[in-house]
mmCIF file of C-alpha atoms in Angstrom:
data_model
loop_
_atom_site.group_PDB
_atom_site.id
_atom_site.type_symbol
_atom_site.label_atom_id
_atom_site.label_comp_id
_atom_site.label_asym_id
_atom_site.label_seq_id
_atom_site.Cartn_x
_atom_site.Cartn_y
_atom_site.Cartn_z
ATOM 1 C CA MET R 7 6.833 -9.441 -0.645
ATOM 2 C CA ILE R 8 5.857 -7.227 -3.659
ATOM 3 C CA VAL R 9 4.931 -3.697 -3.155
ATOM 4 C CA ASP R 10 4.146 -0.424 -5.197
ATOM 5 C CA ALA R 11 5.212 2.755 -4.335
ATOM 6 C CA VAL R 12 3.717 6.357 -5.030
ATOM 7 C CA CYS R 13 5.277 9.676 -3.843
ATOM 8 C CA GLU R 14 2.647 11.987 -2.601
ATOM 9 C CA ARG R 15 2.479 14.651 -0.090
ATOM 10 C CA GLY R 16 6.016 14.224 1.263
ATOM 11 C CA LEU R 17 5.557 10.730 1.697
ATOM 12 C CA MET R 18 6.585 7.739 -0.088
ATOM 13 C CA TRP R 19 3.540 5.475 -0.079
ATOM 14 C CA ILE R 20 3.855 1.620 -0.223
ATOM 15 C CA LYS R 21 0.381 -0.244 -1.722
ATOM 16 C CA PRO R 22 0.577 -4.078 -1.072
ATOM 17 C CA SER R 23 -2.374 -4.690 -3.135
ATOM 18 C CA PHE R 24 -2.104 -4.636 -6.901
ATOM 19 C CA LEU R 25 -5.724 -3.725 -7.535
ATOM 20 C CA TRP R 26 -5.330 -0.725 -5.376
ATOM 21 C CA MET R 27 -2.343 0.272 -7.183
ATOM 22 C CA MET R 28 -4.053 0.233 -10.317
ATOM 23 C CA TYR R 29 -6.930 2.407 -8.792
ATOM 24 C CA ARG R 30 -4.367 4.939 -7.520
ATOM 25 C CA CYS R 31 -2.514 5.381 -10.948
ATOM 26 C CA GLY R 32 -5.767 4.310 -13.182
ATOM 27 C CA TRP R 33 -4.117 1.385 -14.483
ATOM 28 C CA GLY R 34 -0.835 3.272 -15.423
ATOM 29 C CA THR R 35 -3.083 5.874 -17.260
ATOM 30 C CA LYS R 36 -3.044 8.954 -15.091
ATOM 31 C CA LYS R 37 -0.557 11.870 -15.919
ATOM 32 C CA ASP R 38 3.057 11.426 -14.451
ATOM 33 C CA GLN R 39 1.960 7.733 -13.417
ATOM 34 C CA GLU R 40 2.271 5.870 -16.845
ATOM 35 C CA THR R 41 4.934 3.403 -15.734
ATOM 36 C CA VAL R 42 4.033 0.811 -12.882
ATOM 37 C CA LEU R 43 6.907 -0.907 -10.899
ATOM 38 C CA ALA R 44 6.369 -3.688 -8.407
ATOM 39 C CA VAL R 45 8.904 -3.142 -5.836
ATOM 40 C CA GLU R 46 9.913 -6.717 -3.961
ATOM 41 C CA ILE R 47 11.046 -5.540 -0.318
ATOM 42 C CA GLY R 48 12.049 -8.065 2.370
ATOM 43 C CA ARG R 49 10.156 -8.913 5.531
ATOM 44 C CA GLU R 50 12.471 -7.163 8.006
ATOM 45 C CA GLY R 51 12.356 -3.960 6.313
ATOM 46 C CA LEU R 52 7.930 -4.486 6.457
ATOM 47 C CA ALA R 53 8.269 -5.278 10.063
ATOM 48 C CA TRP R 54 10.600 -2.329 10.762
ATOM 49 C CA ALA R 55 8.333 0.030 9.402
ATOM 50 C CA LEU R 56 5.023 -1.399 11.081
ATOM 51 C CA ARG R 57 6.955 -1.397 14.590
ATOM 52 C CA ASN R 58 7.801 2.637 14.095
ATOM 53 C CA SER R 59 4.743 3.550 12.435
ATOM 54 C CA CYS R 60 1.486 5.448 13.520
ATOM 55 C CA LEU R 61 -2.088 5.484 12.235
ATOM 56 C CA SER R 62 -2.507 8.295 10.106
ATOM 57 C CA HIS R 63 -5.726 9.214 11.586
ATOM 58 C CA TYR R 64 -6.458 9.580 15.381
ATOM 59 C CA VAL R 65 -8.478 6.639 17.261
ATOM 60 C CA PRO R 66 -9.599 7.802 20.987
ATOM 61 C CA GLY R 67 -9.180 4.321 22.146
ATOM 62 C CA LEU R 68 -5.863 3.496 20.722
ATOM 63 C CA HIS R 69 -4.084 6.894 21.102
ATOM 64 C CA GLY R 70 -5.311 8.196 24.230
ATOM 65 C CA ASP R 71 -5.596 11.976 23.401
ATOM 66 C CA ALA R 72 -5.381 13.933 20.139
ATOM 67 C CA ALA R 73 -2.212 15.864 21.220
ATOM 68 C CA ALA R 74 -0.341 12.661 21.866
ATOM 69 C CA TRP R 75 -1.507 11.038 18.617
ATOM 70 C CA LYS R 76 -0.492 14.395 16.517
ATOM 71 C CA ARG R 77 3.177 14.115 18.247
ATOM 72 C CA ARG R 78 3.629 10.529 17.580
ATOM 73 C CA LEU R 79 2.269 11.149 13.970
ATOM 74 C CA ARG R 80 4.896 13.771 13.630
ATOM 75 C CA GLU R 81 7.835 11.957 14.719
ATOM 76 C CA ALA R 82 7.029 8.405 13.158
ATOM 77 C CA PRO R 83 9.187 7.861 10.220
ATOM 78 C CA ALA R 84 5.979 5.454 8.596
ATOM 79 C CA ARG R 85 2.311 5.744 8.805
ATOM 80 C CA VAL R 86 -0.347 3.277 8.102
ATOM 81 C CA GLN R 87 -3.663 3.928 6.588
ATOM 82 C CA TRP R 88 -6.050 1.242 6.246
ATOM 83 C CA ASP R 89 -8.144 2.182 2.580
ATOM 84 C CA PRO R 90 -11.050 0.320 0.807
ATOM 85 C CA GLU R 91 -9.419 -2.892 -1.383
ATOM 86 C CA ARG R 92 -10.735 -2.697 -5.078
ATOM 87 C CA ASP R 93 -12.193 -5.081 -7.583
ATOM 88 C CA LEU R 94 -11.103 -5.598 -11.336
ATOM 89 C CA TRP R 95 -13.382 -2.407 -12.142
ATOM 90 C CA LEU R 96 -11.560 -0.741 -9.061
ATOM 91 C CA ARG R 97 -14.917 -0.639 -7.174
ATOM 92 C CA PRO R 98 -14.158 -0.361 -3.399
ATOM 93 C CA LEU R 99 -14.722 -3.482 -1.537
ATOM 94 C CA PRO R 100 -16.234 -4.347 1.558
ATOM 95 C CA TYR R 101 -12.530 -5.145 3.680
ATOM 96 C CA ARG R 102 -9.434 -2.664 3.856
ATOM 97 C CA SER R 103 -5.729 -3.344 2.680
ATOM 98 C CA LEU R 104 -2.936 -1.449 4.439
ATOM 99 C CA GLN R 105 -1.044 1.597 2.707
ATOM 100 C CA LEU R 106 2.138 2.474 4.181
ATOM 101 C CA GLY R 107 3.796 5.876 4.082
ATOM 102 C CA LEU R 108 7.225 6.237 4.278
ATOM 103 C CA ALA R 109 9.489 9.596 5.247
ATOM 104 C CA GLY R 110 12.625 10.377 6.514
ATOM 105 C CA GLU R 111 14.487 7.147 8.053
ATOM 106 C CA ALA R 112 12.005 4.875 6.739
ATOM 107 C CA ALA R 113 12.335 6.125 2.986
ATOM 108 C CA ALA R 114 16.012 6.132 3.468
ATOM 109 C CA ARG R 115 16.207 2.308 4.417
ATOM 110 C CA TYR R 116 13.646 1.390 2.054
ATOM 111 C CA ALA R 117 15.788 2.519 -0.700
ATOM 112 C CA ASP R 118 19.098 1.654 0.537
ATOM 113 C CA GLU R 119 18.208 -1.517 2.094
ATOM 114 C CA TRP R 120 14.897 -3.259 1.871
ATOM 115 C CA ILE R 121 14.420 -3.387 -2.003
ATOM 116 C CA VAL R 122 15.111 -6.868 -3.386
ATOM 117 C CA GLY R 123 13.850 -6.578 -6.590
ATOM 118 C CA ILE R 124 12.093 -4.290 -8.931
ATOM 119 C CA GLU R 125 10.074 -5.602 -11.985
ATOM 120 C CA ASP R 126 7.896 -3.144 -14.586
ATOM 121 C CA VAL R 127 4.531 -4.023 -14.493
ATOM 122 C CA THR R 128 2.749 -1.741 -16.756
ATOM 123 C CA PRO R 129 2.226 -4.228 -19.739
ATOM 124 C CA LEU R 130 0.622 -6.487 -17.238
ATOM 125 C CA ALA R 131 -1.482 -3.696 -16.210
ATOM 126 C CA THR R 132 -2.513 -2.659 -19.739
ATOM 127 C CA GLU R 133 -3.370 -6.407 -20.584
ATOM 128 C CA ILE R 134 -5.432 -7.000 -17.282
ATOM 129 C CA ARG R 135 -7.019 -3.370 -18.127
ATOM 130 C CA ALA R 136 -7.519 -4.146 -22.028
ATOM 131 C CA LEU R 137 -9.176 -7.747 -20.451
ATOM 132 C CA VAL R 138 -11.413 -6.029 -18.369
ATOM 133 C CA ARG R 139 -12.625 -3.411 -20.464
ATOM 134 C CA ALA R 140 -13.398 -6.298 -23.415
ATOM 135 C CA GLY R 141 -15.606 -7.991 -20.710
ATOM 136 C CA GLU R 142 -13.281 -10.945 -19.952
ATOM 137 C CA PRO R 143 -13.196 -10.563 -16.216
ATOM 138 C CA GLU R 144 -12.422 -14.099 -15.816
ATOM 139 C CA ARG R 145 -9.244 -13.885 -17.961
ATOM 140 C CA ALA R 146 -8.034 -10.561 -16.357
ATOM 141 C CA ALA R 147 -8.749 -12.213 -12.772
ATOM 142 C CA GLY R 148 -6.055 -15.211 -13.932
ATOM 143 C CA MET R 149 -3.312 -12.711 -14.798
ATOM 144 C CA LEU R 150 -3.554 -10.797 -11.877
ATOM 145 C CA PRO R 151 -0.229 -11.271 -9.435
ATOM 146 C CA GLY R 152 -0.432 -13.579 -6.667
ATOM 147 C CA GLU R 153 -1.370 -12.323 -3.169
ATOM 148 C CA ARG R 154 -2.098 -13.772 -0.229
ATOM 149 C CA PRO R 155 -2.549 -11.763 3.535
ATOM 150 C CA LEU R 156 0.636 -11.522 5.259
ATOM 151 C CA ARG R 157 0.671 -13.255 8.746
ATOM 152 C CA LEU R 158 2.279 -11.021 11.413
ATOM 153 C CA ASP R 159 2.698 -11.092 14.867
ATOM 154 C CA GLY R 160 -0.390 -9.670 16.377
ATOM 155 C CA GLU R 161 1.926 -7.364 18.666
ATOM 156 C CA LEU R 162 3.448 -5.891 15.643
ATOM 157 C CA LEU R 163 -0.241 -4.464 14.343
ATOM 158 C CA ALA R 164 -1.294 -3.747 17.946
ATOM 159 C CA HIS R 165 -0.866 -0.023 17.938
ATOM 160 C CA LEU R 166 -2.409 0.061 14.141
ATOM 161 C CA ARG R 167 -5.737 -1.491 14.594
ATOM 162 C CA ALA R 168 -8.376 1.002 13.609
#
């Protein structure tokens, strides 16, 4: 699995969607976000993070009461939020992509155990952005990294359904 990570608000955020990451970093043009790395992690690490995560927002039918959710959020080494996926123009789409925030033990495991590869995709981001701006979305789309939904055990995600 290839992911992108951003450090923000004390968390390291994994963004498994290339276009969502391009939205986040402005195609690698935002200050201090000029380098875009694709970080490949193992499936086992992702599964650990999901098992040990909490939704970033309170859902009454899922969490019981708000106090219990807040406790779980403070204690969990990972958190999940579902954000709108993006198109080539970085506009929101009607479906969501998982964003995974790591802290504490999860961030340490990510750095020390889960990473199996890192690739600088800044030139790719620059080229795709140039094609979109030049009115060549078909060519741009053809250059996007391959992404497919990750099939996971439903039980693994049961506590994360918003």
